[in-house]
Coordinates of C-alpha atoms in Angstrom, one line a residue:
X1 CA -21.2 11.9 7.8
X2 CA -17.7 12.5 8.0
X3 CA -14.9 14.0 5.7
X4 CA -13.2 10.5 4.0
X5 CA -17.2 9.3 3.3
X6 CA -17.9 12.4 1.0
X7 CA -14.1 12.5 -0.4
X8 CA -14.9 9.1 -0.6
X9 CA -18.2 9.2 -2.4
X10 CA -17.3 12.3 -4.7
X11 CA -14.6 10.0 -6.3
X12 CA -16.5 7.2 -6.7
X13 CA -19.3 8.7 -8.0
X14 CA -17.3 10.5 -10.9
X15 CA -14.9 7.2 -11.7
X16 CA -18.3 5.7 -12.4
X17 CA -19.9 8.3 -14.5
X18 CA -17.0 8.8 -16.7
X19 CA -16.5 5.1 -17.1
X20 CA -20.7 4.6 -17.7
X21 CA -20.0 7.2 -19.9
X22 CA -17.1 5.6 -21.6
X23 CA -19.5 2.4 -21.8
X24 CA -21.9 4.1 -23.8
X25 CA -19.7 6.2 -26.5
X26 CA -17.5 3.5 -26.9
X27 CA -20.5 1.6 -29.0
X28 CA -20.7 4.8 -31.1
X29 CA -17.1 6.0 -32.1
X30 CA -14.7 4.3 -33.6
X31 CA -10.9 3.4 -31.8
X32 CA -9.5 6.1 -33.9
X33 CA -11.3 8.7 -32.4
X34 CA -11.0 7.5 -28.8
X35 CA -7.0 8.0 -29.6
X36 CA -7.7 11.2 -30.7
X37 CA -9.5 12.2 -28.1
X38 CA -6.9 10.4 -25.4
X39 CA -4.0 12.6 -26.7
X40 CA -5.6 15.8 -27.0
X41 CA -6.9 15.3 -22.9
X42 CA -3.3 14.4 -22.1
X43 CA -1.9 17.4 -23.6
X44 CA -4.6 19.7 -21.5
X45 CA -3.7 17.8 -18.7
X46 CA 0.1 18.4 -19.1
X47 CA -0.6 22.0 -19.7
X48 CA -3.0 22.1 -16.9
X49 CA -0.5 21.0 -14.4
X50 CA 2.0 23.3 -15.9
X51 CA -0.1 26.3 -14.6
X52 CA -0.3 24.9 -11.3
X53 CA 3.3 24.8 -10.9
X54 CA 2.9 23.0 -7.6
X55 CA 1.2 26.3 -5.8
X56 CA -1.9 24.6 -4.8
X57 CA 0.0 22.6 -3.0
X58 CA 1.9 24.8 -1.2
X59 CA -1.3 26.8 0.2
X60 CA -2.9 23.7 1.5
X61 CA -0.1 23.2 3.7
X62 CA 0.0 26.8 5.1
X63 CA -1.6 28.0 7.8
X64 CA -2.9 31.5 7.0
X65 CA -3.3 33.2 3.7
X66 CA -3.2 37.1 3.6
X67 CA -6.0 39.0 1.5
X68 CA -3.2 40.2 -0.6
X69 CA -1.7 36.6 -0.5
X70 CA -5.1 35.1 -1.5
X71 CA -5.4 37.8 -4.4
X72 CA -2.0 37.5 -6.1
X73 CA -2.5 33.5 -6.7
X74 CA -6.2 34.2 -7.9
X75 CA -4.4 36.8 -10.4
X76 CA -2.0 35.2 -11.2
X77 CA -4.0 31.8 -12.1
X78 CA -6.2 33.7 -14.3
X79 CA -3.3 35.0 -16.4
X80 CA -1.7 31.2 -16.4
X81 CA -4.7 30.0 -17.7
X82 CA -5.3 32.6 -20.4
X83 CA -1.9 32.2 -21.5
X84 CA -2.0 28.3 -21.3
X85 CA -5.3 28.2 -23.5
X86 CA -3.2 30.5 -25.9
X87 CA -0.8 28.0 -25.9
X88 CA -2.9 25.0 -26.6
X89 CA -4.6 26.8 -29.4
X90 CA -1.7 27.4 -31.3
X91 CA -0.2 24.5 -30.3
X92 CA -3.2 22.4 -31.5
X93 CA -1.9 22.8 -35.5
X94 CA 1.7 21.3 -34.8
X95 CA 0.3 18.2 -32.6
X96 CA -2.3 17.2 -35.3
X97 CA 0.6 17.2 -37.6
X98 CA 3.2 15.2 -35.3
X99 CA 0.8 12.2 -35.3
X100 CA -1.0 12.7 -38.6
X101 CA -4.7 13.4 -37.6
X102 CA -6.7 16.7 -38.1
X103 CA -8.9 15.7 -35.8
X104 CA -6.9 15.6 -33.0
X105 CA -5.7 19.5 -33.4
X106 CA -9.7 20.5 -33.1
X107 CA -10.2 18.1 -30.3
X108 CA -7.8 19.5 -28.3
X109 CA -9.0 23.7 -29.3
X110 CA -12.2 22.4 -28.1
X111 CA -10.9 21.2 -24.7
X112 CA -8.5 24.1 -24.2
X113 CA -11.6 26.2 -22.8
X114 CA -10.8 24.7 -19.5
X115 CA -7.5 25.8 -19.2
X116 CA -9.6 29.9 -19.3
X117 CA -11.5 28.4 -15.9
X118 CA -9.6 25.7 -14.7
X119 CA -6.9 27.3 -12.4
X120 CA -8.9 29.8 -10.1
X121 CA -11.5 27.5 -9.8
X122 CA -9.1 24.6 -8.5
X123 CA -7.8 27.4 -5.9
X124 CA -11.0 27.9 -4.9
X125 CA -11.3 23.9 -4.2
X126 CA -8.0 23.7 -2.3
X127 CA -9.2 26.6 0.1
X128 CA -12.2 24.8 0.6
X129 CA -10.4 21.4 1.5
X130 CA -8.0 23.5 3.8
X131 CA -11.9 24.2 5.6
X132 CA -12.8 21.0 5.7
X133 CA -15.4 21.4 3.6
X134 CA -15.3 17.9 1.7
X135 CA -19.3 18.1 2.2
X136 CA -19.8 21.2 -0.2
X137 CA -17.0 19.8 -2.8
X138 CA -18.6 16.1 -3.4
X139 CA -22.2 17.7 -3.7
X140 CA -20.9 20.4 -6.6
X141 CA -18.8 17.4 -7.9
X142 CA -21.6 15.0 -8.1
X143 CA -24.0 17.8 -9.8
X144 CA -21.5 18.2 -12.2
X145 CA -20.5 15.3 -12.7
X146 CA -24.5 14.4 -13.2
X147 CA -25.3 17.6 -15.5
X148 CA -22.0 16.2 -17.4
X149 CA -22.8 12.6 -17.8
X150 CA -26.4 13.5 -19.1
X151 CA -25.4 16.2 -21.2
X152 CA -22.8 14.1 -23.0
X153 CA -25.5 11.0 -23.7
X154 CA -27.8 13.2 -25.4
X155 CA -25.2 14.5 -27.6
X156 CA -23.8 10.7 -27.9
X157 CA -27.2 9.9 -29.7
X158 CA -27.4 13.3 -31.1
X159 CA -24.3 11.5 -33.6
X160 CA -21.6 14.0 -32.3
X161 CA -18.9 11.7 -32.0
X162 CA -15.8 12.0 -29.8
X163 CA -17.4 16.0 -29.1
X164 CA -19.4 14.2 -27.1
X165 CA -16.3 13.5 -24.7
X166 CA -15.2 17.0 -25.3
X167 CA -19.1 18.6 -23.9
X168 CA -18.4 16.3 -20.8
X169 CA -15.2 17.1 -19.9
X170 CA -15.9 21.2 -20.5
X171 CA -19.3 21.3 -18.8
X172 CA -17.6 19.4 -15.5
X173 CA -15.3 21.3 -15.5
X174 CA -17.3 24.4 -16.1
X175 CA -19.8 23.7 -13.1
X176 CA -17.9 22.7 -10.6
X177 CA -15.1 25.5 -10.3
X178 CA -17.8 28.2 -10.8
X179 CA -19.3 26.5 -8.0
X180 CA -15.8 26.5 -5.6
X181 CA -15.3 30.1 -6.7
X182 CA -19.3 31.1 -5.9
X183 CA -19.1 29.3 -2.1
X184 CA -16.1 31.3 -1.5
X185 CA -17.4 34.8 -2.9
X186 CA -17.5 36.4 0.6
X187 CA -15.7 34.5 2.6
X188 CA -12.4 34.8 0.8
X189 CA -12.8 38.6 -1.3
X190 CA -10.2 39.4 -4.2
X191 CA -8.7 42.9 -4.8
X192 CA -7.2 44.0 -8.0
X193 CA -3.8 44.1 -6.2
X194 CA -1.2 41.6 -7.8
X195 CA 2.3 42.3 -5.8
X196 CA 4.7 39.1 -6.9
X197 CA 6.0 39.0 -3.6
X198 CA 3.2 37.7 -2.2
X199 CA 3.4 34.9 -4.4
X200 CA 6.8 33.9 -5.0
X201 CA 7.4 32.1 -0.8
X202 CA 4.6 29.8 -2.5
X203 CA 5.9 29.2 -5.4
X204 CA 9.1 27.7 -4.0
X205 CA 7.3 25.8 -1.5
X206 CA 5.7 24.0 -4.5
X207 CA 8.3 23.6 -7.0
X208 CA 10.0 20.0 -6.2
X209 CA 6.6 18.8 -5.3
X210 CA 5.2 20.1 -9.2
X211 CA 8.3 18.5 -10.3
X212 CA 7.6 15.1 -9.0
X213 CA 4.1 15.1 -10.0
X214 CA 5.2 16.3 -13.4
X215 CA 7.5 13.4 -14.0
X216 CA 4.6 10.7 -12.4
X217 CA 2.2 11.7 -14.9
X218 CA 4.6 11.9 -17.7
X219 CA 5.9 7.8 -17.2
X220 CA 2.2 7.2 -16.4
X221 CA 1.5 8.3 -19.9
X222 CA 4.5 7.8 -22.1
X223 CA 2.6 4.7 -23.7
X224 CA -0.1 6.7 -24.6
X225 CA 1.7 9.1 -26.0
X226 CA 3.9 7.6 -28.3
X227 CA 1.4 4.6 -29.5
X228 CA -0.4 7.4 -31.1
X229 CA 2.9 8.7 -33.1
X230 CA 4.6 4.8 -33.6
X231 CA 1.3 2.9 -34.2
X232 CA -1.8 5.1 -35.3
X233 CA -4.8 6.4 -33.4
X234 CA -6.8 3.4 -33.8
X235 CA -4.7 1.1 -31.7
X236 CA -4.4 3.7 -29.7
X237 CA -7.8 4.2 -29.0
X238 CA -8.2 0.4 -28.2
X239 CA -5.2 0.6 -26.4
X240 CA -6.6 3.5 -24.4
X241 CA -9.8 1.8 -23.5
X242 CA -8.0 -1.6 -21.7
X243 CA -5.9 0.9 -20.1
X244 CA -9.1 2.8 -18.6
X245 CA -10.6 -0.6 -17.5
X246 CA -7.4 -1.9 -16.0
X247 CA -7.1 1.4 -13.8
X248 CA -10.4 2.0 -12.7
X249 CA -10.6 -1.5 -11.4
X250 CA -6.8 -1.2 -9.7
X251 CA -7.8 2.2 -8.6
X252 CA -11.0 1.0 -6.9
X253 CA -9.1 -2.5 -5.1
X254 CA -5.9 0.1 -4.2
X255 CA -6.9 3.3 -3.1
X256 CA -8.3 3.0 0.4
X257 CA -5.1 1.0 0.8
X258 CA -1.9 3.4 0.5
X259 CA -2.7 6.1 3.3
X260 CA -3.9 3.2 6.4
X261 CA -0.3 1.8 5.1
X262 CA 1.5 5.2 5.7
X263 CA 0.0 5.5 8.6
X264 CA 0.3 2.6 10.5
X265 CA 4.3 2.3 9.1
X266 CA 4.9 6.2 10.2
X267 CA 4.0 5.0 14.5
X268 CA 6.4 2.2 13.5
X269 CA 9.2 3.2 14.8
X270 CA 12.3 -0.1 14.5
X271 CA 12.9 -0.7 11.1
X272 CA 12.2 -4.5 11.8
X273 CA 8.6 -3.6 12.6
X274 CA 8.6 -1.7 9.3
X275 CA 10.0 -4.6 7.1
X276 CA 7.1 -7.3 8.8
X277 CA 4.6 -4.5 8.1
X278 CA 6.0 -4.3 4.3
X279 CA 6.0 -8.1 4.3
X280 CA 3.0 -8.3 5.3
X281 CA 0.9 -6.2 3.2
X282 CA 2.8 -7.2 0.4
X283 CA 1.2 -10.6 1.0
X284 CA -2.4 -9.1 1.1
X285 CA -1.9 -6.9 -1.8
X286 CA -1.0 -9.1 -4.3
X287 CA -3.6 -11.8 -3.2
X288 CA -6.4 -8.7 -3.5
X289 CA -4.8 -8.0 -6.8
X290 CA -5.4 -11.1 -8.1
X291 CA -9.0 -12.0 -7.1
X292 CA -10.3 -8.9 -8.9
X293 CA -8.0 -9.1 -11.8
X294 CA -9.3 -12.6 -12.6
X295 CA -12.3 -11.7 -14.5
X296 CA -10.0 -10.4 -16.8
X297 CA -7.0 -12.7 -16.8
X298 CA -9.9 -15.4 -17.5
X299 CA -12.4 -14.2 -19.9
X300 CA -10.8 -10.9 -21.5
X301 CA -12.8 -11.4 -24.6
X302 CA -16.4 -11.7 -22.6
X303 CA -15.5 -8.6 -20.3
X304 CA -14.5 -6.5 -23.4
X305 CA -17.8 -7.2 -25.3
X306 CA -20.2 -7.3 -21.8
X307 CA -18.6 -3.3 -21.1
X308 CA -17.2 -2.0 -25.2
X309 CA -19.2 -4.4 -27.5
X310 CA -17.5 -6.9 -29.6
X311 CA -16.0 -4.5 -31.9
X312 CA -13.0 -4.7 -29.7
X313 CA -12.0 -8.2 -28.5
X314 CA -9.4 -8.0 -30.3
X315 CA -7.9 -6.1 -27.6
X316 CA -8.1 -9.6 -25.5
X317 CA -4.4 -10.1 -25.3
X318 CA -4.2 -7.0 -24.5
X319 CA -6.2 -6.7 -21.7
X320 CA -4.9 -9.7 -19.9
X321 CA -1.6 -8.7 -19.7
X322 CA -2.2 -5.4 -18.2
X323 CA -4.3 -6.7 -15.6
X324 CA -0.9 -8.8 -15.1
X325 CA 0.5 -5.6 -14.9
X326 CA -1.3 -4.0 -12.7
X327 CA -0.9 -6.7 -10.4
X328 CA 3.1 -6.5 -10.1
X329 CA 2.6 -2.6 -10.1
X330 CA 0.6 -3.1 -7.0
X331 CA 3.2 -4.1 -5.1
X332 CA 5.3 -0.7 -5.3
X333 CA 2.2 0.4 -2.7
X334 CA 4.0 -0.9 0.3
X335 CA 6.9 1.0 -0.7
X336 CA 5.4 4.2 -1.5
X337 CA 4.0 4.4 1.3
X338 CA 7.2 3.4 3.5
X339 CA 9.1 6.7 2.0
X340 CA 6.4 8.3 2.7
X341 CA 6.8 7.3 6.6
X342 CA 10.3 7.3 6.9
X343 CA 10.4 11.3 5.2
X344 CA 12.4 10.2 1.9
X345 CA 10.2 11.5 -0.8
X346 CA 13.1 12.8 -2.3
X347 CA 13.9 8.7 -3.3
X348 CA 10.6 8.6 -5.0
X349 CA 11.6 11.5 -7.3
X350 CA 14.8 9.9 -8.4
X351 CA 13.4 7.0 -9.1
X352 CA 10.5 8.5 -10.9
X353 CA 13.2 9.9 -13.2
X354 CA 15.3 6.7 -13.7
X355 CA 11.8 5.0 -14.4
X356 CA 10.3 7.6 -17.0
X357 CA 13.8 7.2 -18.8
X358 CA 13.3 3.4 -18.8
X359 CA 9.8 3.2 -19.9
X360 CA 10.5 5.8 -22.5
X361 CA 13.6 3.6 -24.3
X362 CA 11.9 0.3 -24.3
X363 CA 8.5 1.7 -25.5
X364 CA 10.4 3.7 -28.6
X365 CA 12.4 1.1 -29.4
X366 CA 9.8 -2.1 -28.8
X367 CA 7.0 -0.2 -30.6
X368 CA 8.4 0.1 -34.0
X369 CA 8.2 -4.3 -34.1
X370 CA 4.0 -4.7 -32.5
X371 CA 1.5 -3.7 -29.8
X372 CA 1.5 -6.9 -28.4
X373 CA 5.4 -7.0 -27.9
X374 CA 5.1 -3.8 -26.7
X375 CA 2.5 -5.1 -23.9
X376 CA 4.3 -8.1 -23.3
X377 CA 7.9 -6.5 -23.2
X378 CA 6.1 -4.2 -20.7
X379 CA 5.4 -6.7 -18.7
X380 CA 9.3 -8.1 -18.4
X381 CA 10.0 -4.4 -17.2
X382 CA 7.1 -4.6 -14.9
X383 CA 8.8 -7.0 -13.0
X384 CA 12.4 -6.1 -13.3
X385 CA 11.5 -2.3 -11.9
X386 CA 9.8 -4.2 -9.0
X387 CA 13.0 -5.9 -7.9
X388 CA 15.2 -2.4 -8.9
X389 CA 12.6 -0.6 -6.9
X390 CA 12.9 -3.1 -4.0
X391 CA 17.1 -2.9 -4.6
X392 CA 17.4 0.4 -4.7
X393 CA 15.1 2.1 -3.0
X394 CA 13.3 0.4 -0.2
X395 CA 17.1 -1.2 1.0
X396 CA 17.4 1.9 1.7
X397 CA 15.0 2.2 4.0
X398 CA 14.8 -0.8 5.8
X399 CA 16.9 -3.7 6.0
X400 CA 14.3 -5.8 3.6
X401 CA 15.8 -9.3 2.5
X402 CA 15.0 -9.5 -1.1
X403 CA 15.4 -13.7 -0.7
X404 CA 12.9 -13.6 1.8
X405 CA 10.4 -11.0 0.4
X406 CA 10.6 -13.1 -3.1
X407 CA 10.3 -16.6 -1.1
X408 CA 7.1 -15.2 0.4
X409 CA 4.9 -14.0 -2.5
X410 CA 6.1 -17.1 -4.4
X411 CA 4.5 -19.1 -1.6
X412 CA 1.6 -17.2 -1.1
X413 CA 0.9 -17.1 -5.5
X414 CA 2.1 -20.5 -6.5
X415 CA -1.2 -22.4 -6.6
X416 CA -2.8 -19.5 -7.9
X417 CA -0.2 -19.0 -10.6
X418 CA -0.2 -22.3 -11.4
X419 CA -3.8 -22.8 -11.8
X420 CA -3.4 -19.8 -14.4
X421 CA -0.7 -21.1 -16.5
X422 CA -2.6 -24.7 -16.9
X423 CA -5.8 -22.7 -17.8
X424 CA -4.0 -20.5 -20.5
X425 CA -1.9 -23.5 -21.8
X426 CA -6.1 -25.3 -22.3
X427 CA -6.9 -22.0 -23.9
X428 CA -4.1 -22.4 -26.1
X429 CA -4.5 -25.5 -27.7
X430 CA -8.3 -26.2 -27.3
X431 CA -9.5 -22.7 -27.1
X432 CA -12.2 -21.1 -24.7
X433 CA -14.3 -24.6 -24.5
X434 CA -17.0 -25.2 -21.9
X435 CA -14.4 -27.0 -19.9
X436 CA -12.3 -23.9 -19.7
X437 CA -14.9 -22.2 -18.3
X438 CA -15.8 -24.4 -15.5
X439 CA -12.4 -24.7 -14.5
X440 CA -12.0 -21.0 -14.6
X441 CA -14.8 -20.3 -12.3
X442 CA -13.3 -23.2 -9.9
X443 CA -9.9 -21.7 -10.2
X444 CA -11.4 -18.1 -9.2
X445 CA -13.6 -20.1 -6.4
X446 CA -10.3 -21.5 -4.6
X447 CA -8.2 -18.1 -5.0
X448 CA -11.4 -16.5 -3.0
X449 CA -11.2 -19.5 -0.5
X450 CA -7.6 -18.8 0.1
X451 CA -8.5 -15.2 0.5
X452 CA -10.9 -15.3 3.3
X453 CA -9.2 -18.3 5.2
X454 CA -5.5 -17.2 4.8
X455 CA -6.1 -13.2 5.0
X456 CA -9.2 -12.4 7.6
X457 CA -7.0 -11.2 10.0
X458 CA -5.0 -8.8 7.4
X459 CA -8.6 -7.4 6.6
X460 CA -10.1 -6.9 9.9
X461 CA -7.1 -5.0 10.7
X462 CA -6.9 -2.7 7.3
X463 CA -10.9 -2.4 7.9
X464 CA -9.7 -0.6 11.2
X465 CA -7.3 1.6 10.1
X466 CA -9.1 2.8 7.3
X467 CA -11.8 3.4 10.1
X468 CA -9.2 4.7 12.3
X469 CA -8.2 7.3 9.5
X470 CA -11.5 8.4 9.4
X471 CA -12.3 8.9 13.1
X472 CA -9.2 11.2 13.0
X473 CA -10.4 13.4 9.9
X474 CA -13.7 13.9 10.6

């Protein structure tokens, strides 16, 4: 067994328990409270990454740790977290008023118990990576995540609502850090010494890099957060839930896909070689995209009440233009992955920041009119910040013809596009009639054809990087 397989499995196994879990409340609790719930775990999650201030980070990447070193970030994540949890709790009172719901203020003093445990216990899982010891992390994480999963179910039919999400969250939480921090007992001893100067080289190590992270998760998350102010908590909730589907699937078709990218562009070294690779993934991305977001493209109404029940199809429209989305968003991979090879991160923060201040203005403004121009004016940015990101960012890395990148995915997704817009105009005027359906399942037939003829090559060879990758970490 080697390191990527249980890294691997421990992130798999926990996407699918929260989203099983997600399955199962979501036929119990109404959208209001799932909106509830969604901002109070953003705000711990905000505050959270607040107390790691990017020093996690900055241990990982060096080499040897002192005793004293290793004692003053222990300290100095236990104070963090007390005063974090401080924080929430007060700040509980003046969030449940911003967006009008009670609830929401005790939600989020009942999740701010992880904020007491959180930080030391995270520590305790970076050391443990910096071992290797992916192994011991995906078995705690999985017991956890297990102990969680069945924990929250009982209290599910036990009638205790959105606290149901709240008892899985805490108890995760709860048993895996203790678990890092119990591994590591003797092997990495803590004195009652905390000197700031053993902490302050990793603190500016880790600053731009908590910066960056800070401002992703922030114009990840904008939407949610200002749905629940602009529209109410029960659209956010449903809201909330498409978004959860759309991102576990892109998460499960994308992520074995950005670091074989990386690494194959970073032993590239003439920026021609470079701009084929980009091309050429681009190509194989957005066809991958599209095969797994047809299910919900095609039958968003049938998916929502096969995984929430039928209380939410109303959410159709919804859904299908996020997995749109999702789809155009998939093509920034490529790009990410090039600054990432070429050593310009630093383009990636900027336009972080030019995107958060975007997203922000359009959703304010568009959000005060409805949530489906909301989704569908997100859309229309979707695709203008893929041609500003490709204009301003990856021009700057490689000599990439926009004509000739745009001339390529328009003749690798015209058939399929086109086979979309006919089905949608049926739908339209005649509705979801048995017709539409077995032209849907042809349409998703072909795409799959075109797939496996056009793209075997393109698979093969990601199959052996990602194989590659994993001969090298093991």
């Amino acid at each position: 067994m080697n390191n990527i397989f249980w890294s691997s499995l421990s992130n798999i196994y926990k996407s699918v328990s929260q989203f099983l879990l997600i399955l199962i409340v979501s036929r119990f609790i109404e959208p209001a409270g799932f909106g509830a719930f969604s901002i109070a775990l953003l705000s711990i999650q905000l505050l959270d990454m607040i107390g790691d201030f990017g020093l996690f980070s900055a241990v990982f990447y060096k080499q040897e740790l002192s005793p004293e070193e290793h004692s003053a970030v222990f300290w100095f994540n236990l104070i963090i977290g007390a005063g974090l949890f401080v924080v929430a709790f007060i700040g509980a009172g003046l969030l449940g008023e911003f967006y009008g719901s009670y609830s929401l203020s005790i939600v989020i003093k009942a999740l701010a118990v992880n904020l007491l445990f959180s930080g030391y216990g995270r520590y305790a899982k970076t050391l443990l990576q910096k071992e290797l010891e992916f192994r011991v992390i995906a078995l705690l994480e999985i017991f956890a995540a297990t102990t969680s999963l069945v924990l929250a179910i009982i209290a599910v039919y036990s009638r205790t609502g959105i606290y149901s999400l709240v008892i899985s969250s805490t108890v995760f939480t709860f048993i895996s850090h203790f678990g890092f921090v119990f591994v590591l007992r003797k092997s990495h001893q803590i004195t009652s010494r905390f000197k700031t100067q053993h902490l302050s080289p990793h603190l500016k190590i880790g600053f731009y890099q908590f910066g960056g992270r800070l401002l992703d998760f922030l114009s990840e998350q904008v939407d949610t957060l200002l749905i629940g102010k602009f529209i109410g908590m029960a659209d956010l909730g449903s809201y909330t839930l498409m978004k959860t589907l759309v991102l576990k699937l892109s998460g499960i078709v994308n992520s074995g896909l950005y670091f074989p990218l990386a690494a194959k562009l970073s032993k590239t070294k003439e920026n021609l070689g470079m701009v084929a690779s980009v091309m050429k993934s681009s190509r194989l991305i957005i066809i991958l995209n599209i095969v797994a977001f047809l299910p919900l493209i095609l039958f968003p109404k049938d998916m929502i009440t096969i995984v929430y029940g039928s209380q939410y199809t109303g959410s159709a429209f919804v859904l299908r233009i996020l997995a749109y989305i999702m789809v155009v968003m998939a093509l920034g991979i490529p790009i990410a992955a090039l600054q990432v090879a070429k050593g310009r991160t630093d383009l990636g923060f900027l336009w972080t920041v030019f995107r958060l201040v975007i997203v922000s203005f359009v959703t304010v403004y568009v959000l005060s009119i409805s949530i489906d121009t909301f989704i569908i004016t997100l859309l229309l940015l979707s695709l203008l910040l893929n041609y500003l990101y490709l204009r301003f960012v990856a021009r700057k890395l490689v000599p990439l013809s926009l004509f000739k990148y745009y001339q390529m995915l328009l003749k690798e997704i015209a058939i399929p596009i086109s086979l979309l817009i006919a089905l949608h105009i049926v739908e339209y005027y005649h509705g979801m009639i048995p017709i539409y359906y077995g032209a849907a399942i042809l349409v998703i037939v072909l795409i799959l054809t075109q797939l496996v003829l056009h793209y075997k090559n393109e698979i093969i060879t990601l199959k052996n990087d990602i194989l590659s990758r994993d001969n090298f970490l093991k």
